[in-house]
Amino acid sequence: QAAMIEAIKRLENTTPKDYASLFKKAKAQFDKKQFSDAIESLTTYLESKDEEFAQAATFMRGEAYFAIKEFKKAIIDFSKFPEKFAASS
C-alpha cells in the first residue's frame, strides 16, 4: 500500500511534459533489461491516463512481465490490445 500511495503522490505532482520523461525513463530501464524497475515506471505512467505513449507502454510492460516470467500479468497487458488499441490489432 505504501508503494501505491507514493505512486499517487508522484502522479499528482506530474505535468504532461513529465509523462514523456517518465515513459523515456521506463524505456531506458527496459532497454537495460531492468524489467522490475521498468514495470514500476510503466505502471506509474499508465496510471497517469496520459495517452501519448499508452500503447507502447502497455506492450512494453507486457514484454517486461513476460521476461520475468510473470505470464498471467503479461497476458493481461497483451489482452488489452484488441479492445483498447483496436487500430493496432
Short mmCIF file of C-alpha atoms in Angstrom, two decimals:
data_model
loop_
_atom_site.label_atom_id
_atom_site.label_comp_id
_atom_site.label_asym_id
_atom_site.label_seq_id
_atom_site.Cartn_x
_atom_site.Cartn_y
_atom_site.Cartn_z
CA GLN A 1 0.00 0.00 0.00
CA ALA A 2 2.86 2.35 0.71
CA ALA A 3 4.13 1.98 -2.85
CA MET A 4 0.66 2.73 -4.19
CA ILE A 5 0.38 5.88 -2.06
CA GLU A 6 3.80 7.01 -3.25
CA ALA A 7 2.80 6.44 -6.90
CA ILE A 8 -0.36 8.51 -6.40
CA LYS A 9 1.65 11.35 -4.88
CA ARG A 10 4.04 11.30 -7.85
CA LEU A 11 1.13 11.41 -10.28
CA GLU A 12 -0.47 14.36 -8.51
CA ASN A 13 2.74 16.34 -8.95
CA THR A 14 3.37 15.34 -12.56
CA THR A 15 2.86 17.66 -15.52
CA PRO A 16 2.19 16.43 -19.08
CA LYS A 17 5.82 17.09 -20.03
CA ASP A 18 6.87 14.86 -17.13
CA TYR A 19 4.79 12.00 -18.54
CA ALA A 20 7.01 11.84 -21.63
CA SER A 21 10.09 11.86 -19.38
CA LEU A 22 8.62 9.09 -17.27
CA PHE A 23 7.99 6.98 -20.37
CA LYS A 24 11.53 7.62 -21.64
CA LYS A 25 12.92 6.59 -18.25
CA ALA A 26 10.86 3.38 -18.36
CA LYS A 27 12.04 2.64 -21.91
CA ALA A 28 15.67 3.12 -20.85
CA GLN A 29 15.14 0.72 -17.93
CA PHE A 30 13.51 -1.79 -20.27
CA ASP A 31 16.35 -1.50 -22.78
CA LYS A 32 18.86 -2.16 -19.97
CA LYS A 33 16.83 -5.27 -19.02
CA GLN A 34 15.93 -3.71 -15.66
CA PHE A 35 12.49 -5.25 -16.03
CA SER A 36 11.19 -4.81 -12.47
CA ASP A 37 12.13 -1.12 -12.48
CA ALA A 38 10.63 -0.72 -15.94
CA ILE A 39 7.37 -2.33 -14.79
CA GLU A 40 7.15 0.10 -11.88
CA SER A 41 7.80 3.13 -14.11
CA LEU A 42 5.44 1.90 -16.84
CA THR A 43 2.70 1.26 -14.28
CA THR A 44 3.09 4.77 -12.93
CA TYR A 45 2.93 6.13 -16.48
CA LEU A 46 -0.18 4.09 -17.34
CA GLU A 47 -1.90 5.19 -14.13
CA SER A 48 -1.44 8.79 -15.28
CA LYS A 49 -4.04 8.23 -18.05
CA ASP A 50 -1.73 10.07 -20.47
CA GLU A 51 -2.43 8.54 -23.88
CA GLU A 52 0.61 9.67 -25.89
CA PHE A 53 2.64 6.52 -25.20
CA ALA A 54 -0.09 4.30 -23.69
CA GLN A 55 0.03 1.68 -26.43
CA ALA A 56 3.82 1.33 -26.33
CA ALA A 57 3.84 1.39 -22.53
CA THR A 58 1.23 -1.37 -22.31
CA PHE A 59 3.12 -3.54 -24.79
CA MET A 60 6.48 -2.90 -23.12
CA ARG A 61 5.07 -3.72 -19.68
CA GLY A 62 3.65 -6.97 -21.07
CA GLU A 63 7.08 -7.82 -22.50
CA ALA A 64 8.73 -6.98 -19.17
CA TYR A 65 6.30 -9.20 -17.27
CA PHE A 66 7.00 -11.98 -19.79
CA ALA A 67 10.76 -11.54 -19.33
CA ILE A 68 10.49 -12.05 -15.57
CA LYS A 69 8.13 -15.00 -16.11
CA GLU A 70 5.01 -13.31 -14.73
CA PHE A 71 3.00 -14.76 -17.58
CA LYS A 72 -0.50 -14.06 -16.24
CA LYS A 73 0.28 -10.36 -15.90
CA ALA A 74 1.81 -10.36 -19.38
CA ILE A 75 -1.35 -11.93 -20.79
CA ILE A 76 -3.48 -9.27 -19.08
CA ASP A 77 -1.49 -6.47 -20.74
CA PHE A 78 -1.43 -8.16 -24.14
CA SER A 79 -5.17 -8.87 -23.96
CA LYS A 80 -5.86 -5.12 -23.76
CA PHE A 81 -4.85 -4.62 -27.37
CA PRO A 82 -7.98 -5.85 -29.19
CA GLU A 83 -10.33 -3.60 -27.20
CA LYS A 84 -8.21 -0.61 -26.22
CA PHE A 85 -5.91 -0.37 -29.21
CA ALA A 86 -8.17 -1.74 -31.95
CA ALA A 87 -6.35 0.11 -34.73
CA SER A 88 -3.13 -1.80 -33.95
CA SER A 89 -4.69 -5.27 -33.96
#
